[in-house]
Coordinates of C-alpha atoms in Angstrom, one line a residue:
Chain A
M2 CA 16.3 31.0 -20.1
A3 CA 19.0 28.5 -20.7
K4 CA 21.0 28.4 -17.5
A5 CA 24.9 29.3 -17.2
N6 CA 26.7 25.8 -17.2
K7 CA 28.2 25.4 -13.8
E8 CA 31.7 23.7 -13.2
V9 CA 31.4 21.3 -10.1
L10 CA 34.2 19.7 -8.3
Y11 CA 32.9 16.5 -6.5
G12 CA 34.2 13.5 -4.6
L13 CA 33.0 10.6 -3.9
Y14 CA 32.9 8.6 -0.3
D15 CA 31.9 5.0 0.0
D16 CA 30.1 5.3 3.4
E17 CA 27.5 7.6 5.0
E18 CA 29.3 8.2 8.0
V19 CA 32.7 8.9 6.3
L20 CA 30.5 11.3 4.4
L21 CA 28.7 13.2 7.1
E22 CA 32.2 13.5 9.2
A23 CA 33.5 15.1 6.0
V24 CA 30.7 17.3 5.6
H25 CA 31.2 18.4 9.3
K26 CA 34.4 19.3 8.8
A27 CA 33.7 21.2 5.4
Q28 CA 31.4 23.5 7.9
E29 CA 34.2 24.1 9.9
E30 CA 36.5 25.1 7.5
H31 CA 34.0 27.6 5.7
L32 CA 33.7 25.5 2.9
E33 CA 30.6 26.5 1.0
I34 CA 29.3 23.3 -0.3
M35 CA 26.8 23.5 -3.5
D36 CA 24.9 20.0 -2.8
V37 CA 25.2 16.9 -1.1
F38 CA 24.0 13.6 -3.2
T39 CA 23.2 10.5 -1.8
P40 CA 21.9 6.7 -2.8
F41 CA 19.5 6.7 0.5
P42 CA 18.6 9.3 3.5
V43 CA 21.4 9.6 5.4
H44 CA 20.3 10.6 9.3
G45 CA 21.7 13.5 10.6
L46 CA 22.8 15.3 7.1
D47 CA 20.0 17.9 7.1
H48 CA 21.5 19.0 10.2
A49 CA 24.5 18.8 9.3
L50 CA 24.0 20.9 6.2
H51 CA 22.0 23.1 8.4
L52 CA 18.8 22.5 5.8
S53 CA 15.5 24.5 7.4
E54 CA 12.9 22.3 8.2
S55 CA 10.6 21.2 5.3
R56 CA 7.5 22.8 5.4
L57 CA 5.4 20.4 3.3
H58 CA 3.8 19.4 6.4
I59 CA 2.0 23.0 6.4
A60 CA 1.3 22.8 3.0
G61 CA -0.3 19.1 3.7
F62 CA -2.4 20.7 6.7
I63 CA -3.4 23.7 4.5
F64 CA -4.7 21.5 1.8
G65 CA -6.1 19.1 4.1
A66 CA -8.2 21.9 5.5
I67 CA -9.1 22.9 1.9
G68 CA -10.5 19.4 1.6
T69 CA -12.6 19.2 5.0
L70 CA -14.4 22.9 3.6
T71 CA -14.8 21.8 0.9
A72 CA -17.0 18.4 1.7
F73 CA -18.7 20.0 4.0
L74 CA -19.9 23.0 2.9
F75 CA -21.0 21.4 -0.8
M76 CA -23.0 18.3 0.8
T77 CA -24.5 21.2 3.4
W78 CA -25.6 23.5 0.7
V79 CA -26.7 20.4 -1.6
F80 CA -29.2 19.3 1.3
T81 CA -30.4 22.2 2.5
R82 CA -30.2 25.2 -0.3
D83 CA -30.3 23.4 -3.5
W84 CA -31.9 20.2 -3.4
P85 CA -33.0 19.5 0.3
I86 CA -34.6 15.3 0.2
I87 CA -35.7 14.2 3.3
F88 CA -33.9 10.8 3.8
G89 CA -35.5 8.2 6.3
G90 CA -37.1 11.3 8.7
K91 CA -33.8 12.7 9.3
P92 CA -33.2 16.6 9.6
Y93 CA -31.7 17.9 6.0
F94 CA -28.8 19.4 7.9
S95 CA -27.2 15.7 9.2
A96 CA -24.3 16.2 10.2
P97 CA -22.9 12.8 11.2
A98 CA -23.7 11.3 8.2
F99 CA -21.4 14.1 6.0
I100 CA -18.5 13.0 8.1
P101 CA -17.3 10.3 6.4
I102 CA -17.0 11.8 3.1
T103 CA -15.9 14.9 4.7
F104 CA -12.6 12.9 5.9
E105 CA -12.3 11.5 3.2
L106 CA -11.7 14.5 1.0
T107 CA -9.6 15.8 3.7
V108 CA -7.1 13.0 3.2
L109 CA -7.4 13.2 -0.8
F110 CA -6.9 17.1 -1.1
S111 CA -4.1 16.9 1.9
A112 CA -2.1 14.0 0.1
I113 CA -2.6 15.4 -3.6
G114 CA -1.6 18.5 -2.4
M115 CA 1.4 17.7 -0.6
V116 CA 2.8 15.3 -3.3
V117 CA 2.1 18.2 -6.2
S118 CA 4.1 20.4 -4.1
F119 CA 6.9 18.2 -3.5
Y120 CA 7.4 17.5 -7.1
T121 CA 6.9 21.0 -7.7
V122 CA 9.5 22.7 -5.3
C123 CA 11.9 19.8 -5.9
G124 CA 11.8 21.0 -9.9
M125 CA 10.7 17.3 -10.7
S126 CA 8.1 16.6 -13.1
P127 CA 7.6 13.5 -15.7
G128 CA 10.4 13.6 -18.3
T129 CA 12.5 16.6 -16.5
V130 CA 16.3 15.4 -17.4
N131 CA 18.4 17.1 -14.0
P132 CA 22.0 17.0 -14.8
T133 CA 23.5 14.3 -12.5
L134 CA 27.4 14.1 -11.4
D135 CA 28.2 10.5 -11.5
D136 CA 25.4 7.5 -12.0
R137 CA 26.7 5.8 -9.0
I138 CA 25.3 8.3 -6.8
T139 CA 21.9 6.1 -6.8
D140 CA 23.9 3.3 -6.3
N141 CA 26.5 3.2 -3.5
K142 CA 28.2 6.4 -4.1
F143 CA 27.7 9.2 -1.5
C144 CA 28.9 12.7 -3.0
I145 CA 29.9 16.3 -1.9
A146 CA 29.9 18.9 -4.8
F147 CA 31.8 22.0 -4.7
D148 CA 30.8 25.0 -7.7
T149 CA 33.8 25.9 -8.4
T150 CA 32.6 27.9 -11.7
N151 CA 34.6 31.2 -10.5
A152 CA 36.9 29.6 -8.2
D153 CA 40.4 30.4 -8.6
A154 CA 43.4 27.9 -8.3
T155 CA 43.9 28.4 -4.6
I156 CA 40.3 27.2 -3.8
S157 CA 40.2 24.2 -6.1
D158 CA 44.0 23.3 -4.4
Q159 CA 42.2 23.5 -1.1
L160 CA 39.1 21.8 -1.8
R161 CA 41.0 18.9 -3.5
A162 CA 43.2 18.8 0.1
F163 CA 39.7 18.6 1.7
F164 CA 38.7 15.6 0.0
S165 CA 42.0 13.5 0.2
S166 CA 42.0 14.6 4.0
T167 CA 38.5 13.0 4.2
G168 CA 38.3 9.8 2.6
A169 CA 36.9 10.6 -0.5
S170 CA 38.0 7.8 -2.5
E171 CA 37.5 9.8 -5.9
V172 CA 37.7 13.4 -7.0
N173 CA 36.0 14.8 -10.3
V174 CA 35.5 17.8 -11.8
K175 CA 32.2 18.0 -14.3
T176 CA 30.4 21.0 -16.2
I177 CA 26.7 20.8 -16.0
Chain B
M2 CA 24.6 5.6 12.5
S3 CA 23.8 5.4 16.0
A4 CA 20.2 3.6 16.2
V5 CA 20.5 1.6 19.3
V6 CA 19.7 -2.2 18.1
S7 CA 19.2 -4.9 20.7
P8 CA 21.7 -7.5 19.8
I9 CA 18.9 -10.2 20.2
R10 CA 17.0 -8.7 16.9
D11 CA 17.0 -11.1 13.9
P12 CA 19.0 -9.7 10.8
L13 CA 16.8 -8.6 8.0
I14 CA 19.4 -8.5 5.4
E15 CA 21.4 -11.7 4.8
G16 CA 24.6 -12.6 3.0
G17 CA 27.1 -9.2 4.4
K18 CA 25.6 -7.1 1.3
T19 CA 27.4 -4.0 0.5
Y20 CA 25.3 -1.1 -0.8
G21 CA 26.4 -2.2 -4.6
Q22 CA 25.4 -5.2 -4.2
I23 CA 22.0 -4.7 -2.8
T24 CA 21.4 -2.3 -6.3
E25 CA 22.3 -5.2 -8.2
D26 CA 20.8 -8.1 -6.8
I27 CA 17.3 -6.1 -6.4
C28 CA 17.6 -4.2 -9.9
S29 CA 19.2 -6.8 -11.8
P30 CA 15.9 -8.8 -12.2
T31 CA 14.3 -6.4 -14.0
E32 CA 17.3 -6.1 -16.4
R33 CA 17.5 -9.9 -17.7
V34 CA 15.4 -11.7 -20.3
P35 CA 12.1 -13.0 -18.0
S36 CA 12.4 -16.8 -16.7
L37 CA 10.7 -19.5 -17.9
A38 CA 8.7 -19.5 -14.7
W39 CA 7.6 -15.8 -15.3
T40 CA 6.7 -16.5 -18.8
V41 CA 4.2 -19.3 -18.2
A42 CA 3.0 -17.7 -15.2
F43 CA 2.1 -14.8 -16.8
I44 CA 0.4 -16.7 -20.0
I45 CA -1.6 -18.2 -17.1
A46 CA -2.5 -14.7 -15.8
V47 CA -3.1 -13.4 -19.3
L48 CA -5.4 -16.5 -20.0
G49 CA -7.4 -15.1 -16.7
L50 CA -7.3 -11.8 -17.7
G51 CA -9.3 -13.2 -21.1
L52 CA -11.9 -14.9 -19.2
Y53 CA -12.4 -11.8 -17.2
V54 CA -13.0 -9.6 -19.8
F55 CA -15.1 -12.3 -21.7
T56 CA -17.4 -12.8 -18.6
V57 CA -17.7 -9.2 -18.0
V58 CA -19.0 -8.4 -22.0
W59 CA -21.2 -11.4 -21.5
T60 CA -22.7 -9.9 -18.3
I61 CA -23.0 -6.7 -20.0
F62 CA -24.5 -8.2 -22.9
Y63 CA -27.1 -10.6 -21.5
G64 CA -27.9 -8.5 -18.3
I65 CA -27.2 -9.0 -14.9
G66 CA -29.8 -12.3 -15.4
S67 CA -26.8 -13.9 -16.4
W68 CA -26.0 -14.1 -12.6
N69 CA -27.9 -16.5 -10.2
L70 CA -29.1 -13.6 -8.0
N71 CA -32.6 -13.8 -7.2
R72 CA -35.4 -12.1 -4.9
T73 CA -34.0 -12.4 -2.2
I74 CA -30.6 -12.8 -2.7
G75 CA -29.3 -9.4 -4.5
W76 CA -26.1 -9.7 -3.7
G77 CA -24.2 -13.0 -4.2
W78 CA -20.5 -13.5 -5.5
D79 CA -19.9 -9.8 -7.1
I80 CA -20.2 -8.5 -3.5
T81 CA -18.1 -11.3 -1.9
N82 CA -15.7 -10.5 -4.3
F83 CA -15.6 -7.0 -3.7
V84 CA -15.3 -7.2 0.0
W85 CA -12.6 -10.3 -0.5
W86 CA -10.5 -8.1 -2.6
I87 CA -10.6 -4.9 -1.0
G88 CA -9.6 -6.4 2.6
I89 CA -6.5 -7.9 0.5
G90 CA -5.4 -4.3 -0.3
H91 CA -5.5 -3.6 3.2
A92 CA -2.2 -5.2 4.1
G93 CA 0.0 -3.4 1.9
T94 CA -0.9 0.1 3.7
L95 CA -0.9 -1.6 6.9
I96 CA 2.7 -2.4 6.5
S97 CA 4.0 1.0 4.4
A98 CA 2.2 3.2 6.7
I99 CA 1.5 2.0 9.9
L100 CA 4.7 -0.2 10.5
L101 CA 6.7 3.4 9.3
L102 CA 5.0 5.2 12.0
F103 CA 5.9 2.5 14.3
R104 CA 9.2 2.6 13.1
Q105 CA 9.6 -1.3 12.4
K106 CA 12.2 -2.0 10.2
W107 CA 11.2 -5.5 8.5
R108 CA 8.6 -3.5 6.4
T109 CA 11.4 -2.0 4.4
G110 CA 11.6 -5.3 2.8
V111 CA 8.1 -6.1 1.9
N112 CA 6.4 -2.7 1.5
R113 CA 7.4 -2.1 -1.8
A114 CA 5.7 -5.3 -3.5
A115 CA 2.8 -5.3 -0.5
E116 CA 1.7 -1.5 -1.4
A117 CA 1.8 -2.8 -5.2
M118 CA -0.4 -5.7 -4.2
T119 CA -2.7 -3.1 -2.5
I120 CA -3.1 -1.4 -5.4
F121 CA -3.8 -3.8 -7.8
A122 CA -6.2 -5.5 -5.2
V123 CA -8.4 -2.2 -5.1
V124 CA -8.1 -2.3 -8.8
C125 CA -9.6 -5.8 -8.9
A126 CA -12.1 -4.8 -6.4
G127 CA -13.2 -1.4 -7.6
Q128 CA -14.3 -3.5 -10.9
F129 CA -17.2 -5.2 -8.9
P130 CA -19.8 -2.1 -7.7
L131 CA -19.1 -1.1 -11.2
I132 CA -20.5 -4.3 -13.0
H133 CA -22.9 -5.2 -10.8
M134 CA -24.8 -2.5 -11.3
G135 CA -25.7 -3.8 -14.6
R136 CA -25.4 -0.6 -16.6
L137 CA -21.7 -0.2 -16.8
W138 CA -21.6 2.7 -19.3
L139 CA -24.0 4.5 -16.6
G140 CA -21.5 3.8 -13.9
F141 CA -20.4 7.6 -13.5
F142 CA -23.8 8.7 -12.1
I143 CA -22.1 7.6 -8.5
F144 CA -20.3 10.6 -8.8
P145 CA -21.6 14.0 -7.6
Y146 CA -21.1 16.2 -10.9
P147 CA -23.6 19.3 -12.3
N148 CA -26.0 17.5 -14.4
T149 CA -29.0 18.4 -16.7
R150 CA -31.4 16.7 -14.3
G151 CA -31.9 19.6 -11.2
P152 CA -28.9 19.0 -10.9
L153 CA -29.8 16.2 -8.8
W154 CA -27.0 15.0 -6.4
V155 CA -26.4 11.6 -5.3
N156 CA -27.3 10.5 -1.4
F157 CA -24.8 11.9 0.5
N158 CA -26.1 10.1 3.3
S159 CA -25.9 6.6 2.0
P160 CA -22.9 4.0 3.0
L161 CA -22.7 3.2 -0.9
L162 CA -21.8 6.7 -1.5
W163 CA -19.4 6.8 1.2
D164 CA -17.7 3.5 -0.3
V165 CA -17.3 5.5 -3.7
F166 CA -15.6 8.1 -2.1
A167 CA -13.5 5.7 0.3
I168 CA -12.3 3.8 -2.3
S169 CA -11.4 6.3 -4.9
T170 CA -9.6 8.3 -2.2
Y171 CA -7.8 4.7 -1.0
F172 CA -7.1 3.6 -4.5
T173 CA -5.3 7.4 -5.2
V174 CA -3.7 8.1 -2.1
S175 CA -2.2 4.7 -1.9
L176 CA -1.0 5.1 -5.7
L177 CA 0.4 8.4 -4.5
F178 CA 2.3 6.9 -1.9
W179 CA 3.5 4.1 -3.6
Y180 CA 4.9 5.9 -6.7
T181 CA 6.3 8.7 -4.6
G182 CA 8.5 5.6 -2.9
L183 CA 9.2 4.3 -6.7
V184 CA 10.9 7.5 -8.1
P185 CA 14.5 7.4 -6.3
D186 CA 14.5 3.6 -7.2
F187 CA 13.4 4.4 -10.7
A188 CA 16.3 6.7 -10.5
T189 CA 18.5 4.1 -9.7
L190 CA 17.7 1.7 -12.7
R191 CA 18.0 5.2 -15.1
D192 CA 21.3 5.6 -13.9
R193 CA 22.2 1.7 -14.5
S194 CA 20.8 1.7 -18.1
K195 CA 21.5 3.1 -21.3
G196 CA 19.8 4.5 -24.5
I197 CA 15.7 4.4 -24.4
R198 CA 15.7 2.4 -21.4
R199 CA 17.4 5.1 -19.8
K200 CA 15.1 8.0 -21.3
L201 CA 12.3 6.0 -20.0
Y202 CA 13.3 5.6 -16.5
N203 CA 14.3 8.9 -16.7
T204 CA 10.7 10.1 -17.5
V205 CA 9.2 7.9 -14.8
S206 CA 12.0 8.8 -12.1
F207 CA 11.0 12.7 -12.6
G208 CA 14.6 13.6 -12.7
W209 CA 15.4 12.3 -9.3
T210 CA 19.0 13.3 -8.6
G211 CA 19.3 12.4 -4.7
A212 CA 20.0 15.9 -3.5
A213 CA 19.9 16.3 0.1
K214 CA 17.4 19.2 0.6
H215 CA 15.3 16.4 -1.9
W216 CA 15.5 13.5 0.6
Q217 CA 14.5 15.7 3.1
R218 CA 11.5 16.6 1.6
F219 CA 10.8 13.3 0.6
E220 CA 11.0 11.5 4.5
S221 CA 8.8 14.6 5.5
L222 CA 6.4 13.7 2.8
S223 CA 6.3 9.9 3.6
L224 CA 6.2 10.5 7.1
V225 CA 2.8 12.9 6.7
L226 CA 1.6 10.3 4.1
A227 CA 1.9 7.5 6.5
G228 CA 0.0 9.5 8.6
L229 CA -2.9 10.2 6.2
S230 CA -2.9 6.6 4.9
T231 CA -3.2 5.1 8.6
P232 CA -6.6 6.6 9.3
L233 CA -7.4 6.2 5.6
V234 CA -7.1 2.4 5.9
L235 CA -9.1 2.0 8.8
S236 CA -11.9 4.1 7.5
V237 CA -11.9 2.1 4.2
H238 CA -12.7 -1.2 6.1
T239 CA -15.1 0.3 8.5
I240 CA -17.1 2.2 5.3
V241 CA -17.2 -1.0 3.9
S242 CA -18.7 -2.7 6.7
F243 CA -21.3 0.4 7.1
D244 CA -22.5 -1.1 3.6
F245 CA -23.8 -3.9 5.9
A246 CA -23.9 -2.6 9.1
T247 CA -26.3 0.6 8.5
S248 CA -28.7 -1.7 6.9
V249 CA -31.5 -3.3 9.2
I250 CA -31.0 -6.9 7.8
P251 CA -30.3 -9.3 11.2
G252 CA -27.1 -10.3 11.1
W253 CA -25.6 -7.1 9.3
H254 CA -26.8 -5.0 11.9
T255 CA -24.3 -4.6 14.1
T256 CA -22.0 -2.3 15.9
I257 CA -19.1 -4.7 15.8
F258 CA -18.6 -4.9 12.2
P259 CA -16.4 -1.8 11.5
P260 CA -13.2 -3.5 13.9
Y261 CA -14.0 -6.7 12.9
F262 CA -13.8 -6.3 9.3
V263 CA -10.3 -4.0 10.0
A264 CA -9.1 -6.9 11.7
G265 CA -10.2 -9.4 9.1
A266 CA -8.9 -7.2 6.1
I267 CA -5.1 -7.1 7.5
F268 CA -5.4 -10.7 8.1
S269 CA -6.9 -11.8 4.7
G270 CA -4.2 -9.0 3.3
F271 CA -0.9 -10.5 5.3
A272 CA -2.1 -14.2 3.9
M273 CA -1.4 -12.4 0.5
V274 CA 1.4 -10.7 1.0
L275 CA 2.9 -14.0 2.0
T276 CA 1.4 -16.0 -0.8
L277 CA 3.2 -13.6 -3.0
M278 CA 6.3 -13.2 -1.3
L279 CA 7.2 -16.8 -0.8
I280 CA 7.0 -17.0 -4.6
T281 CA 8.1 -13.7 -5.2
R282 CA 12.1 -14.2 -3.2
K283 CA 12.2 -17.8 -4.2
V284 CA 11.8 -16.8 -8.1
L285 CA 13.8 -13.5 -8.2
K286 CA 16.1 -15.0 -5.4
L287 CA 15.2 -12.3 -2.7
E288 CA 15.6 -14.7 0.1
Q289 CA 18.7 -12.5 1.6
Y290 CA 16.2 -9.5 1.4
I291 CA 13.1 -11.0 2.7
T292 CA 14.2 -13.1 5.6
L293 CA 12.5 -16.2 7.8
A294 CA 12.6 -13.0 10.3
H295 CA 10.0 -10.9 7.9
I296 CA 7.7 -14.3 7.3
E297 CA 7.9 -15.0 10.9
S298 CA 6.7 -11.2 11.8
M299 CA 4.0 -11.4 9.1
N300 CA 3.0 -14.7 10.8
K301 CA 2.6 -13.2 14.2
V302 CA 0.3 -10.1 12.4
I303 CA -1.7 -13.3 10.8
L304 CA -2.2 -15.0 14.4
V305 CA -3.2 -11.8 16.0
T306 CA -5.7 -10.7 13.7
G307 CA -7.0 -14.0 13.0
T308 CA -8.0 -14.5 17.0
I309 CA -9.0 -11.0 16.9
V310 CA -11.7 -12.2 14.1
G311 CA -12.2 -15.3 16.2
V312 CA -12.9 -13.2 19.3
A313 CA -15.5 -11.5 16.4
Y314 CA -17.2 -14.2 14.8
L315 CA -17.6 -15.7 19.0
T316 CA -19.0 -12.6 20.3
E317 CA -21.1 -12.2 17.4
L318 CA -23.1 -15.5 18.3
F319 CA -23.0 -14.7 22.2
I320 CA -24.8 -11.2 21.3
A321 CA -27.2 -12.7 19.0
W322 CA -28.3 -14.9 21.8
Y323 CA -28.2 -12.3 24.6
S324 CA -30.1 -9.7 22.6
G325 CA -33.3 -12.1 23.1
Y326 CA -33.9 -10.8 19.6
L327 CA -36.0 -13.7 17.8
Y328 CA -34.7 -12.6 14.2
E329 CA -31.0 -11.9 15.2
Q330 CA -31.0 -15.3 16.8
Y331 CA -32.4 -16.9 14.1
A332 CA -30.0 -15.3 11.9
F333 CA -27.1 -16.8 13.3
Y334 CA -28.6 -20.0 14.2
N335 CA -29.0 -20.3 10.4
R336 CA -25.3 -19.5 9.6
V337 CA -24.2 -22.2 11.4
L338 CA -26.3 -24.8 10.8
G339 CA -28.7 -23.4 8.0
P340 CA -28.2 -24.4 4.6
Y341 CA -24.6 -22.7 4.5
W342 CA -23.3 -24.6 7.3
W343 CA -20.3 -25.7 5.2
S344 CA -19.4 -22.3 4.7
Y345 CA -19.4 -21.7 7.7
V346 CA -17.2 -24.3 9.0
G347 CA -14.8 -23.2 6.1
M348 CA -14.6 -20.1 7.7
M349 CA -14.0 -21.0 11.2
A350 CA -11.4 -23.9 10.2
C351 CA -9.3 -21.8 8.2
N352 CA -9.6 -18.3 10.0
V353 CA -9.7 -19.1 13.5
L354 CA -8.7 -22.6 14.2
S355 CA -5.7 -23.2 11.6
P356 CA -3.9 -19.8 12.2
Q357 CA -3.3 -20.9 16.1
I358 CA -0.9 -23.3 14.8
F359 CA 1.4 -19.9 14.8
W360 CA 1.9 -20.1 18.3
V361 CA 4.8 -22.3 17.6
K362 CA 7.7 -20.6 16.4
K363 CA 9.0 -23.9 14.2
F364 CA 5.6 -23.4 12.5
R365 CA 6.0 -19.5 11.9
R366 CA 9.6 -20.1 10.5
S367 CA 8.7 -23.2 8.2
I368 CA 8.2 -21.9 4.4
T369 CA 5.7 -24.8 3.5
I370 CA 3.4 -24.5 6.6
T371 CA 3.1 -20.7 5.8
F372 CA 2.6 -21.1 2.4
V373 CA -0.3 -23.3 3.1
M374 CA -1.5 -21.2 5.7
S375 CA -1.8 -18.4 3.7
I376 CA -4.1 -20.1 1.1
F377 CA -6.1 -21.3 4.1
V378 CA -6.7 -17.8 5.0
N379 CA -7.3 -16.6 1.6
I380 CA -10.4 -19.1 1.2
G381 CA -11.2 -18.8 4.9
M382 CA -11.7 -15.0 4.5
W383 CA -13.5 -15.4 1.0
F384 CA -15.9 -17.8 3.0
E385 CA -16.5 -15.1 5.8
R386 CA -17.8 -12.5 3.2
F387 CA -19.8 -15.6 1.4
V388 CA -21.4 -16.3 4.7
I389 CA -22.1 -12.9 5.7
I390 CA -23.9 -11.9 2.6
A391 CA -25.2 -15.1 1.2
T392 CA -26.6 -17.0 4.3
T393 CA -28.1 -13.7 5.7
L394 CA -29.9 -13.1 2.1
A395 CA -31.0 -16.5 1.5
R396 CA -33.4 -16.5 4.7
D397 CA -35.3 -12.9 5.3
Y398 CA -38.3 -12.2 7.2
I399 CA -40.5 -14.2 5.4
P400 CA -40.2 -17.9 4.7
S401 CA -42.2 -18.1 1.2
S402 CA -39.3 -15.6 -0.2
W403 CA -36.6 -18.2 1.3
S404 CA -34.4 -19.2 -1.5
Y405 CA -30.9 -20.9 -2.2
Y406 CA -28.1 -19.6 -4.2
T407 CA -25.5 -20.9 -6.6
P408 CA -23.4 -18.9 -8.8
T409 CA -23.5 -19.5 -12.9
W410 CA -20.4 -19.6 -14.6
V411 CA -20.5 -16.4 -15.4
E412 CA -19.9 -15.1 -12.2
I413 CA -16.8 -18.0 -11.2
G414 CA -15.5 -16.2 -14.4
I415 CA -15.6 -12.9 -13.1
F416 CA -14.0 -14.3 -9.9
I417 CA -11.4 -16.2 -11.6
G418 CA -10.7 -13.4 -13.9
T419 CA -9.9 -10.6 -11.5
L420 CA -7.7 -13.3 -10.3
G421 CA -5.8 -13.1 -13.7
L422 CA -6.3 -9.4 -13.5
F423 CA -4.2 -9.1 -10.2
F424 CA -1.8 -11.5 -11.2
T425 CA -1.0 -9.8 -15.1
L426 CA -0.7 -6.9 -13.1
Y427 CA 2.0 -7.8 -10.5
L428 CA 4.0 -10.0 -12.8
I429 CA 4.1 -6.9 -15.0
F430 CA 5.3 -4.9 -11.8
T431 CA 8.3 -7.4 -10.9
R432 CA 9.4 -6.7 -14.7
V433 CA 9.6 -3.0 -14.7
A434 CA 10.1 -2.0 -11.1
P435 CA 12.6 -3.4 -8.0
V436 CA 10.0 -5.3 -5.8
V437 CA 12.0 -4.5 -2.6
A438 CA 12.6 -0.9 -2.2
V439 CA 16.1 -0.5 -2.9
A440 CA 17.2 2.7 -1.0
E441 CA 15.2 1.6 2.1
V442 CA 16.8 -1.4 2.4
K443 CA 19.9 0.4 2.1
S444 CA 18.9 2.8 4.9
I445 CA 18.9 0.1 7.4
L446 CA 21.9 -1.8 6.5
K447 CA 23.8 -0.6 8.9
T448 CA 21.0 -1.5 11.9
A449 CA 20.3 -4.5 10.4
G450 CA 22.6 -6.3 7.9
D451 CA 24.0 -9.5 9.2
Q452 CA 27.4 -8.4 9.4
Y453 CA 26.2 -5.8 11.6
V454 CA 23.8 -7.3 14.2
G455 CA 23.0 -11.0 15.1
P456 CA 25.1 -13.9 15.6
N457 CA 27.6 -13.6 12.9
A458 CA 28.2 -9.8 13.2
K459 CA 31.6 -9.3 12.1
H460 CA 31.4 -5.2 12.3
Q461 CA 30.2 -4.8 15.4
H462 CA 33.3 -3.7 17.3
E463 CA 34.1 -1.3 14.2
T464 CA 31.0 0.4 14.7
E465 CA 31.2 0.8 18.1
T466 CA 34.5 2.5 17.9
A467 CA 33.2 4.7 14.9
K468 CA 30.2 5.6 17.0
T469 CA 32.7 6.4 20.0
A470 CA 34.5 8.8 17.5
S471 CA 31.6 10.4 16.0
H472 CA 30.8 11.5 19.9

């Protein structure tokens, strides 16, 4: 399904502290921010935007637990059911010797699971072309974007006034 | 930014950089025609890689008999090189994961290159267990897979199999961690370029946009991956040491091996990071990002880990004497005064004595001395593994089996060849990716740039005012 094009009004800031102030002000004025783009993670931005905490670490825990169980149960099955062999007179179920591999697979499952989840929820994959507003956003500009597809002139003016009052260095419109 | 910074901390970014300048300085080397120095280095590295391919093909064609291994010396340069390379890898993970958990800002200047080093070192290390089995084409036997022999499974109780899992997990997790960190920087390169180059970097940057939610997830992911990598890196060299420690060979069968191997790994890894960084910062003109403060911090780590390793060496000698066990005592007598005494002396001189000069601040901040020391430590740590492996195996329980081991040209060729492999990969990396983590350096600019902190800070007052205003 082709996504409908959106008209985006965005302002570029030169400094992350100015950006944070602007985000706070936008929240006070109840302006609906579409998204904020920055060249590096800005401390406190997620709180300012009232973003809920990422749940990736929960995914990491679940994947890790799957790894733990897979490794430990598999080795137990192999050495007690499928093909029991005595190694150095030790019992078939020699749990302490299973710990290193169990640990490694816990880490492996957790890491792979989390990374795959991260790219999936962010909608990223090799070759994905996500529309970008400005090439300088990954360099030195901090961007606040508003969706103005269905906005009338009053709202656009209000947003432009907001940008000029909060110190945006540039304001542009782009259809993405 | 509201982080509190001690005024006596050295700035980590010099030259009063702006965000734009940081992007330009770090990204532009990948956009220029390679310099003469790079080209010459690359040709030499590729020749080394050629030697590697030649000697490995020779080994496979003529068999392991083309090496000088004998009864009782079943491990020689092969496993020495394996442990040496895997140890080198550890510094990259230490810098990117453990220092991230400790919130050490100087990490940002060197973590990207150090982690690249980790991955390439693990690639080199991984070669040795495979080729030393002799039948490379049966290498997949080390993995438990359903087979037609029963299925007959691998021995999950064997430390050699633990190694297989530890190293493959370590390689995979390091690669994922490193690549995830690279994605935003690849996006920076993408947005600076046009045409085919832009398409290429868009593919590898996975369509990164820099949205606030993505950054939040990115930070959460980095933190958890760091938390996973930290015990992982400690487990890897612990398990490598189990290859020795769980055997019943005097001199190997010791409980001190895991911590001693981990400290040695970090020690040798930092030496290799310094060797690479000192050249990289000079050639790519990144002296303002990899500063003397970074070098001094790394030299402190070298001093600490070198001294830990030294304590371990002395503890081993003491325990051998104190055990009252004849074979253990002989093993250590033989290590120090036996036919391989020269490698023990080399190990002690390079690993324990020479790093002590880093108690002096002037030496810690001297580039020449640091470079020479980093080479010393690399050599010393190679000797350490050689001492543990060869001297022990050359003198086993039956004096009639005693022998002496010297490598053949094939074994030497394989070792030099892996250096070629390593530097080929590293040199390609410096051409295609930013060698310093661009986004991470930008995120510490306000707390570590020399216009904000340190003796030349100009914006101190402004930042203070801004802070008060924002409260």
